[in-house]
Amino acid sequence: MLGKHHGCVYKLAVEPGSAHIFYSSGEDGFIQHFDLRSNSATKLFCCSSSIGNNKQTLSKVGLNSIVIDCRNPYYFAIGGSDEYARVYDMRKCQWDSARNSDRPVNTFCPRHLIGSNNVHITGLAYSSFGELLVSYNDELIYLFEKNMHSDSSPSSATSEDSKNIHEAQVYSGHRNAQTIKGVNFFGPNDEYVLSGSDCGHIFIWKKKEAKLVRLMVGDQHVVNQHEAHPHIPILATCGIEKNVKIWAPLGNDIPPLPGNVKEIMETNRQGREDRSQVTLTPDVIMHVLRLQRRQTLAYIERRHNRADIVSDEEDAEGYLLGFLDGDASSEEDYPGNSRDCNIS
């Protein structure tokens, strides 16, 4: 055993051209360096960000992805439980987690997501041209050019800083909510962008136009990961099913998109927009309230002698009147829609 993380590890990054060195990132926030010629790993640093406006109070960032820039192996990017993709220079790391060297040389984030508390990064990919692809949970996929950046660190980003951010290319149509999904490039010159989806399809877009060109069923449930062969047009994908699928072209004819592609994309869009709402019927709400009433009355009975708290129990009954099975707060007097209740 070379090393370990506390929590899950979703991604390893192998140093380009090396048969011995790779990196890991975990939910514990640590970046670890492995060299198969040694007997142990080196913890580089723990990724963290400030909490609110207090720049002195740091919060750990759980990490989902790590990727190395193939054009410059000294640079690697990480992403996780907040909205920022961070880029680090290996030469500037302290190689000692006790002396936190969490100082990225660049950060990437779409302007409208800065300060958002309800998104996180699940996948990253570098192209052969140094472009960084970032996939967000229940959001979209963004392509950042090398010269794009937030001009501020994640701990000090403000609305004023956000004015300096260039707009990134956006890829949409899929849905990334249920699992930790990767994202990748495809083609001899990285002409295409790949992503899995909760709907079980593999989405392939043209990188420049962000136009959807292929939609393939890759899993009965969810497609999570996809890796391209480095030299020939072969693709490997996996998801919830217990197998890995290998894809290869069979001819020069380009098949059309499926006839229901608009319905698939619209369903994914609606699910993404409705993620903050939970719909409960009046029957479910009343059932929860009845359970609460029973627990409250049982607590009163345990704490006091029933003979001594008759008046208190009457007060409790009056207070909990809205929880009674035959209460007047039934569907007849319900002022809103009697069929459902939307809670944001």
Tab-separated table of C-alpha atoms in Angstrom:
chain	number	residue	atom	x	y	z
A	1	MET	CA	0.000	0.000	0.000
A	2	LEU	CA	1.508	3.307	-1.094
A	3	GLY	CA	-0.952	5.688	0.538
A	4	LYS	CA	-4.560	6.354	1.376
A	5	HIS	CA	-7.231	9.058	1.535
A	6	HIS	CA	-10.062	9.547	4.004
A	7	GLY	CA	-13.186	9.273	1.881
A	8	CYS	CA	-13.668	8.528	-1.790
A	9	VAL	CA	-11.120	8.992	-4.592
A	10	TYR	CA	-12.738	9.460	-8.003
A	11	LYS	CA	-9.767	10.268	-10.201
A	12	LEU	CA	-6.045	9.595	-10.688
A	13	ALA	CA	-3.770	11.605	-12.980
A	14	VAL	CA	-0.773	9.914	-14.592
A	15	GLU	CA	2.132	12.203	-15.450
A	16	PRO	CA	2.470	12.322	-19.262
A	17	GLY	CA	5.439	10.314	-20.491
A	18	SER	CA	6.145	8.799	-17.084
A	19	ALA	CA	5.829	5.146	-16.169
A	20	HIS	CA	6.233	5.801	-12.445
A	21	ILE	CA	4.525	9.027	-11.327
A	22	PHE	CA	0.848	9.757	-10.767
A	23	TYR	CA	-1.335	11.929	-8.543
A	24	SER	CA	-4.560	11.439	-6.622
A	25	SER	CA	-7.184	13.788	-5.215
A	26	GLY	CA	-9.774	12.828	-2.631
A	27	GLU	CA	-12.825	13.954	-0.724
A	28	ASP	CA	-10.505	14.736	2.184
A	29	GLY	CA	-9.161	17.657	0.121
A	30	PHE	CA	-5.606	16.343	-0.162
A	31	ILE	CA	-3.465	16.070	-3.290
A	32	GLN	CA	-1.035	13.157	-3.117
A	33	HIS	CA	2.030	12.468	-5.281
A	34	PHE	CA	2.960	8.842	-5.954
A	35	ASP	CA	6.217	7.496	-7.349
A	36	LEU	CA	6.205	3.737	-7.861
A	37	ARG	CA	9.969	3.697	-7.230
A	38	SER	CA	9.342	4.738	-3.606
A	39	ASN	CA	7.408	3.077	-0.816
A	40	SER	CA	5.020	5.867	0.155
A	41	ALA	CA	3.055	8.817	-1.153
A	42	THR	CA	3.708	12.491	-0.496
A	43	LYS	CA	0.857	14.735	0.607
A	44	LEU	CA	1.334	18.022	-1.238
A	45	PHE	CA	-1.377	20.197	0.326
A	46	CYS	CA	-5.027	20.336	1.334
A	47	CYS	CA	-7.304	22.391	-0.919
A	48	SER	CA	-9.308	25.007	0.962
A	49	SER	CA	-11.364	28.166	0.438
A	50	SER	CA	-12.533	30.996	2.664
A	51	ILE	CA	-15.998	30.954	4.243
A	52	GLY	CA	-18.170	33.907	3.237
A	53	ASN	CA	-16.406	37.246	3.626
A	54	ASN	CA	-14.055	35.973	6.330
A	55	LYS	CA	-10.784	35.393	4.500
A	56	GLN	CA	-9.138	34.100	7.670
A	57	THR	CA	-11.562	31.193	8.111
A	58	LEU	CA	-10.824	28.380	5.679
A	59	SER	CA	-13.073	25.498	4.661
A	60	LYS	CA	-11.787	22.271	3.149
A	61	VAL	CA	-12.722	21.631	-0.482
A	62	GLY	CA	-13.500	17.967	-1.140
A	63	LEU	CA	-12.015	17.011	-4.517
A	64	ASN	CA	-13.615	14.992	-7.314
A	65	SER	CA	-11.168	15.386	-10.195
A	66	ILE	CA	-7.520	16.044	-11.031
A	67	VAL	CA	-5.948	16.374	-14.486
A	68	ILE	CA	-2.454	17.224	-15.786
A	69	ASP	CA	-1.744	19.589	-18.678
A	70	CYS	CA	-0.055	17.397	-21.294
A	71	ARG	CA	1.678	20.435	-22.827
A	72	ASN	CA	3.226	21.378	-19.501
A	73	PRO	CA	3.272	18.478	-16.993
A	74	TYR	CA	4.225	20.862	-14.206
A	75	TYR	CA	0.678	22.208	-14.267
A	76	PHE	CA	-2.331	20.325	-12.916
A	77	ALA	CA	-5.951	21.334	-12.317
A	78	ILE	CA	-8.314	20.169	-9.582
A	79	GLY	CA	-12.051	20.577	-8.986
A	80	GLY	CA	-14.466	19.585	-6.268
A	81	SER	CA	-17.060	20.796	-3.807
A	82	ASP	CA	-17.087	24.472	-4.796
A	83	GLU	CA	-17.418	26.412	-8.068
A	84	TYR	CA	-13.728	26.970	-8.850
A	85	ALA	CA	-11.370	24.945	-11.033
A	86	ARG	CA	-7.887	25.617	-9.663
A	87	VAL	CA	-4.592	25.296	-11.548
A	88	TYR	CA	-1.317	24.711	-9.702
A	89	ASP	CA	2.351	24.725	-10.646
A	90	MET	CA	4.084	21.660	-9.244
A	91	ARG	CA	7.332	23.590	-8.918
A	92	LYS	CA	5.700	25.989	-6.460
A	93	CYS	CA	4.296	23.316	-4.164
A	94	GLN	CA	6.016	22.957	-0.770
A	95	TRP	CA	5.912	19.130	-0.839
A	96	ASP	CA	4.831	19.262	2.768
A	97	SER	CA	1.143	19.237	3.707
A	98	ALA	CA	2.022	20.698	7.108
A	99	ARG	CA	2.994	23.912	5.298
A	100	ASN	CA	-0.093	24.511	3.240
A	101	SER	CA	0.905	25.589	-0.278
A	102	ASP	CA	-2.657	25.954	-1.536
A	103	ARG	CA	-1.860	28.891	-3.829
A	104	PRO	CA	-3.218	28.299	-7.350
A	105	VAL	CA	-1.577	30.059	-10.278
A	106	ASN	CA	-4.937	30.338	-12.047
A	107	THR	CA	-8.639	29.821	-11.349
A	108	PHE	CA	-11.592	29.286	-13.661
A	109	CYS	CA	-15.288	29.803	-13.045
A	110	PRO	CA	-18.225	30.973	-15.183
A	111	ARG	CA	-19.248	34.497	-14.174
A	112	HIS	CA	-22.781	33.551	-13.124
A	113	LEU	CA	-21.569	30.765	-10.813
A	114	ILE	CA	-19.199	32.869	-8.711
A	115	GLY	CA	-20.489	32.877	-5.150
A	116	SER	CA	-22.893	30.021	-5.824
A	117	ASN	CA	-23.296	27.540	-2.987
A	118	ASN	CA	-25.306	24.902	-4.835
A	119	VAL	CA	-22.885	23.726	-7.553
A	120	HIS	CA	-19.692	21.725	-7.596
A	121	ILE	CA	-17.295	20.294	-10.154
A	122	THR	CA	-17.399	16.606	-11.039
A	123	GLY	CA	-15.038	16.367	-14.031
A	124	LEU	CA	-12.069	18.104	-15.670
A	125	ALA	CA	-10.114	17.535	-18.899
A	126	TYR	CA	-7.176	19.238	-20.610
A	127	SER	CA	-6.975	19.363	-24.389
A	128	SER	CA	-3.718	19.079	-26.334
A	129	PHE	CA	-3.950	22.877	-26.799
A	130	GLY	CA	-4.109	23.687	-23.092
A	131	GLU	CA	-7.873	24.287	-22.972
A	132	LEU	CA	-9.615	23.251	-19.757
A	133	LEU	CA	-13.006	21.527	-19.834
A	134	VAL	CA	-15.083	21.750	-16.629
A	135	SER	CA	-18.285	19.812	-15.877
A	136	TYR	CA	-20.556	21.018	-13.066
A	137	ASN	CA	-23.049	19.015	-11.054
A	138	ASP	CA	-26.600	19.668	-12.310
A	139	GLU	CA	-25.300	22.568	-14.382
A	140	LEU	CA	-23.500	22.667	-17.743
A	141	ILE	CA	-20.061	22.031	-19.250
A	142	TYR	CA	-17.685	24.954	-19.898
A	143	LEU	CA	-14.566	25.245	-22.036
A	144	PHE	CA	-11.947	27.753	-20.842
A	145	GLU	CA	-9.098	29.004	-22.991
A	146	LYS	CA	-5.676	29.119	-21.389
A	147	ASN	CA	-5.733	32.935	-21.147
A	148	MET	CA	-9.127	33.004	-19.417
A	149	HIS	CA	-9.105	33.391	-15.663
A	150	SER	CA	-10.995	35.025	-12.832
A	151	ASP	CA	-8.201	37.505	-12.054
A	152	SER	CA	-8.728	36.665	-8.398
A	153	SER	CA	-8.258	33.793	-6.017
A	154	PRO	CA	-11.345	31.820	-4.957
A	155	SER	CA	-10.980	33.275	-1.464
A	156	SER	CA	-11.133	36.873	-2.692
A	157	ALA	CA	-13.412	36.795	-5.742
A	158	THR	CA	-15.878	39.678	-5.804
A	159	SER	CA	-18.483	41.008	-8.179
A	160	GLU	CA	-15.892	43.561	-9.322
A	161	ASP	CA	-13.428	40.789	-10.161
A	162	SER	CA	-16.088	38.945	-12.155
A	163	LYS	CA	-16.094	41.743	-14.736
A	164	ASN	CA	-12.695	40.545	-15.920
A	165	ILE	CA	-13.846	37.024	-16.724
A	166	HIS	CA	-14.135	36.014	-20.367
A	167	GLU	CA	-17.149	34.046	-21.506
A	168	ALA	CA	-16.529	30.320	-21.897
A	169	GLN	CA	-17.927	27.973	-24.518
A	170	VAL	CA	-20.974	26.126	-23.142
A	171	TYR	CA	-22.186	22.572	-23.862
A	172	SER	CA	-25.731	21.617	-22.881
A	173	GLY	CA	-28.418	18.982	-23.370
A	174	HIS	CA	-27.170	16.369	-20.895
A	175	ARG	CA	-27.836	16.111	-17.152
A	176	ASN	CA	-25.193	15.584	-14.484
A	177	ALA	CA	-26.976	15.196	-11.141
A	178	GLN	CA	-27.010	11.636	-9.821
A	179	THR	CA	-23.337	10.617	-9.863
A	180	ILE	CA	-19.779	11.945	-10.236
A	181	LYS	CA	-19.407	12.230	-14.013
A	182	GLY	CA	-16.290	12.830	-16.045
A	183	VAL	CA	-15.876	14.915	-19.175
A	184	ASN	CA	-13.387	14.488	-22.003
A	185	PHE	CA	-12.126	15.424	-25.451
A	186	PHE	CA	-12.210	13.129	-28.485
A	187	GLY	CA	-10.617	13.132	-31.927
A	188	PRO	CA	-7.025	13.393	-33.220
A	189	ASN	CA	-7.035	17.144	-32.547
A	190	ASP	CA	-9.576	17.158	-29.729
A	191	GLU	CA	-12.304	18.338	-32.105
A	192	TYR	CA	-15.118	16.883	-29.988
A	193	VAL	CA	-16.361	17.039	-26.392
A	194	LEU	CA	-17.804	13.992	-24.591
A	195	SER	CA	-20.075	13.637	-21.590
A	196	GLY	CA	-22.288	11.021	-20.013
A	197	SER	CA	-25.754	11.791	-18.691
A	198	ASP	CA	-28.333	10.689	-16.139
A	199	CYS	CA	-30.573	9.684	-19.052
A	200	GLY	CA	-28.104	6.914	-20.021
A	201	HIS	CA	-26.842	8.583	-23.211
A	202	ILE	CA	-23.398	9.590	-24.415
A	203	PHE	CA	-23.389	13.168	-25.717
A	204	ILE	CA	-20.823	14.230	-28.348
A	205	TRP	CA	-20.551	17.899	-29.352
A	206	LYS	CA	-18.358	19.707	-31.838
A	207	LYS	CA	-15.890	21.621	-29.712
A	208	LYS	CA	-15.940	24.897	-31.649
A	209	GLU	CA	-19.643	25.292	-32.309
A	210	ALA	CA	-20.875	23.337	-29.261
A	211	LYS	CA	-23.249	21.595	-31.683
A	212	LEU	CA	-24.544	18.170	-30.698
A	213	VAL	CA	-23.490	15.666	-33.393
A	214	ARG	CA	-23.975	12.242	-31.759
A	215	LEU	CA	-26.271	10.813	-29.111
A	216	MET	CA	-25.745	7.147	-28.227
A	217	VAL	CA	-27.319	4.912	-25.592
A	218	GLY	CA	-24.429	3.962	-23.331
A	219	ASP	CA	-26.152	2.531	-20.260
A	220	GLN	CA	-29.598	1.492	-19.091
A	221	HIS	CA	-29.296	3.968	-16.236
A	222	VAL	CA	-26.429	6.510	-16.139
A	223	VAL	CA	-23.197	6.992	-18.110
A	224	ASN	CA	-20.381	8.144	-15.807
A	225	GLN	CA	-16.955	7.914	-17.449
A	226	HIS	CA	-15.454	7.844	-20.950
A	227	GLU	CA	-11.849	7.544	-22.102
A	228	ALA	CA	-10.514	7.786	-25.633
A	229	HIS	CA	-7.634	5.720	-27.009
A	230	PRO	CA	-4.610	8.034	-27.370
A	231	HIS	CA	-3.911	7.123	-31.031
A	232	ILE	CA	-6.876	5.461	-32.739
A	233	PRO	CA	-10.634	6.330	-32.786
A	234	ILE	CA	-11.758	3.957	-30.048
A	235	LEU	CA	-13.780	5.015	-27.018
A	236	ALA	CA	-14.374	3.237	-23.698
A	237	THR	CA	-17.376	4.116	-21.532
A	238	CYS	CA	-18.906	2.867	-18.297
A	239	GLY	CA	-21.841	3.635	-16.042
A	240	ILE	CA	-24.101	1.900	-13.548
A	241	GLU	CA	-24.070	-1.403	-15.438
A	242	LYS	CA	-21.321	-3.849	-14.488
A	243	ASN	CA	-19.398	-3.677	-17.744
A	244	VAL	CA	-17.208	-1.416	-19.859
A	245	LYS	CA	-18.288	-0.725	-23.436
A	246	ILE	CA	-15.823	-0.238	-26.278
A	247	TRP	CA	-16.937	1.911	-29.222
A	248	ALA	CA	-15.398	2.037	-32.694
A	249	PRO	CA	-16.545	3.517	-36.053
A	250	LEU	CA	-17.999	1.069	-38.582
A	251	GLY	CA	-18.148	3.249	-41.708
A	252	ASN	CA	-17.934	6.704	-43.226
A	253	ASP	CA	-21.678	7.413	-43.121
A	254	ILE	CA	-22.678	9.777	-40.315
A	255	PRO	CA	-25.885	8.536	-38.669
A	256	PRO	CA	-28.504	11.191	-37.867
A	257	LEU	CA	-29.455	12.136	-34.350
A	258	PRO	CA	-32.325	10.058	-32.926
A	259	GLY	CA	-35.825	11.340	-33.588
A	260	ASN	CA	-36.512	11.980	-29.894
A	261	VAL	CA	-33.352	14.003	-29.251
A	262	LYS	CA	-35.327	17.181	-28.498
A	263	GLU	CA	-37.508	15.366	-25.965
A	264	ILE	CA	-34.426	13.884	-24.240
A	265	MET	CA	-32.712	17.258	-23.999
A	266	GLU	CA	-35.885	19.013	-22.824
A	267	THR	CA	-36.439	16.406	-20.098
A	268	ASN	CA	-32.857	16.909	-18.920
A	269	ARG	CA	-33.311	20.688	-18.939
A	270	GLN	CA	-36.544	20.574	-16.948
A	271	GLY	CA	-35.024	18.213	-14.404
A	272	ARG	CA	-32.087	20.564	-13.987
A	273	GLU	CA	-34.288	23.627	-13.502
A	274	ASP	CA	-36.662	21.865	-11.117
A	275	ARG	CA	-33.930	20.423	-8.905
A	276	SER	CA	-34.617	22.945	-6.116
A	277	GLN	CA	-38.288	22.052	-5.770
A	278	VAL	CA	-39.849	19.074	-4.027
A	279	THR	CA	-43.541	18.340	-4.601
A	280	LEU	CA	-45.520	16.822	-1.729
A	281	THR	CA	-49.174	15.873	-1.788
A	282	PRO	CA	-51.449	16.914	1.117
A	283	ASP	CA	-51.691	13.264	2.180
A	284	VAL	CA	-47.916	13.017	2.635
A	285	ILE	CA	-47.795	16.307	4.561
A	286	MET	CA	-50.608	15.201	6.891
A	287	HIS	CA	-48.881	11.867	7.484
A	288	VAL	CA	-45.677	13.625	8.565
A	289	LEU	CA	-47.611	15.952	10.868
A	290	ARG	CA	-49.448	13.017	12.478
A	291	LEU	CA	-46.132	11.315	13.199
A	292	GLN	CA	-44.804	14.499	14.766
A	293	ARG	CA	-47.905	14.827	16.949
A	294	ARG	CA	-47.580	11.238	18.191
A	295	GLN	CA	-43.907	11.726	19.026
A	296	THR	CA	-44.655	14.956	20.902
A	297	LEU	CA	-47.418	13.380	22.982
A	298	ALA	CA	-45.258	10.342	23.749
A	299	TYR	CA	-42.498	12.670	24.929
A	300	ILE	CA	-44.939	14.496	27.235
A	301	GLU	CA	-46.135	11.203	28.711
A	302	ARG	CA	-42.571	10.059	29.404
A	303	ARG	CA	-41.536	13.281	31.073
A	304	HIS	CA	-44.538	13.789	33.341
A	305	ASN	CA	-47.132	11.891	35.265
A	306	ARG	CA	-50.354	12.053	33.316
A	307	ALA	CA	-52.310	12.769	36.497
A	308	ASP	CA	-50.284	15.925	37.118
A	309	ILE	CA	-50.369	17.409	33.665
A	310	VAL	CA	-53.986	17.208	32.555
A	311	SER	CA	-54.079	20.926	31.901
A	312	ASP	CA	-50.706	20.855	30.174
A	313	GLU	CA	-51.818	18.047	27.943
A	314	GLU	CA	-54.937	20.002	27.017
A	315	ASP	CA	-52.704	22.894	26.047
A	316	ALA	CA	-50.542	20.548	24.053
A	317	GLU	CA	-53.605	19.148	22.332
A	318	GLY	CA	-54.675	22.672	21.429
A	319	TYR	CA	-51.199	23.536	20.181
A	320	LEU	CA	-51.065	20.379	18.112
A	321	LEU	CA	-54.622	20.676	16.845
A	322	GLY	CA	-53.387	21.131	13.289
A	323	PHE	CA	-51.817	17.635	13.428
A	324	LEU	CA	-55.050	15.795	14.273
A	325	ASP	CA	-56.375	13.187	11.793
A	326	GLY	CA	-59.791	14.826	11.581
A	327	ASP	CA	-58.588	18.410	11.734
A	328	ALA	CA	-60.296	21.183	9.829
A	329	SER	CA	-57.058	21.846	7.903
A	330	SER	CA	-58.080	19.272	5.325
A	331	GLU	CA	-58.285	19.677	1.581
A	332	GLU	CA	-61.657	21.458	1.823
A	333	ASP	CA	-60.139	24.477	3.600
A	334	TYR	CA	-56.756	24.342	1.931
A	335	PRO	CA	-56.377	27.747	0.224
A	336	GLY	CA	-53.975	26.630	-2.502
A	337	ASN	CA	-53.993	23.809	-4.996
A	338	SER	CA	-55.393	20.766	-3.235
A	339	ARG	CA	-53.385	18.388	-5.396
A	340	ASP	CA	-49.836	19.340	-4.470
A	341	CYS	CA	-47.577	21.621	-2.495
A	342	ASN	CA	-44.310	23.038	-3.874
A	343	ILE	CA	-41.546	23.558	-1.353
A	344	SER	CA	-38.427	25.419	-2.571
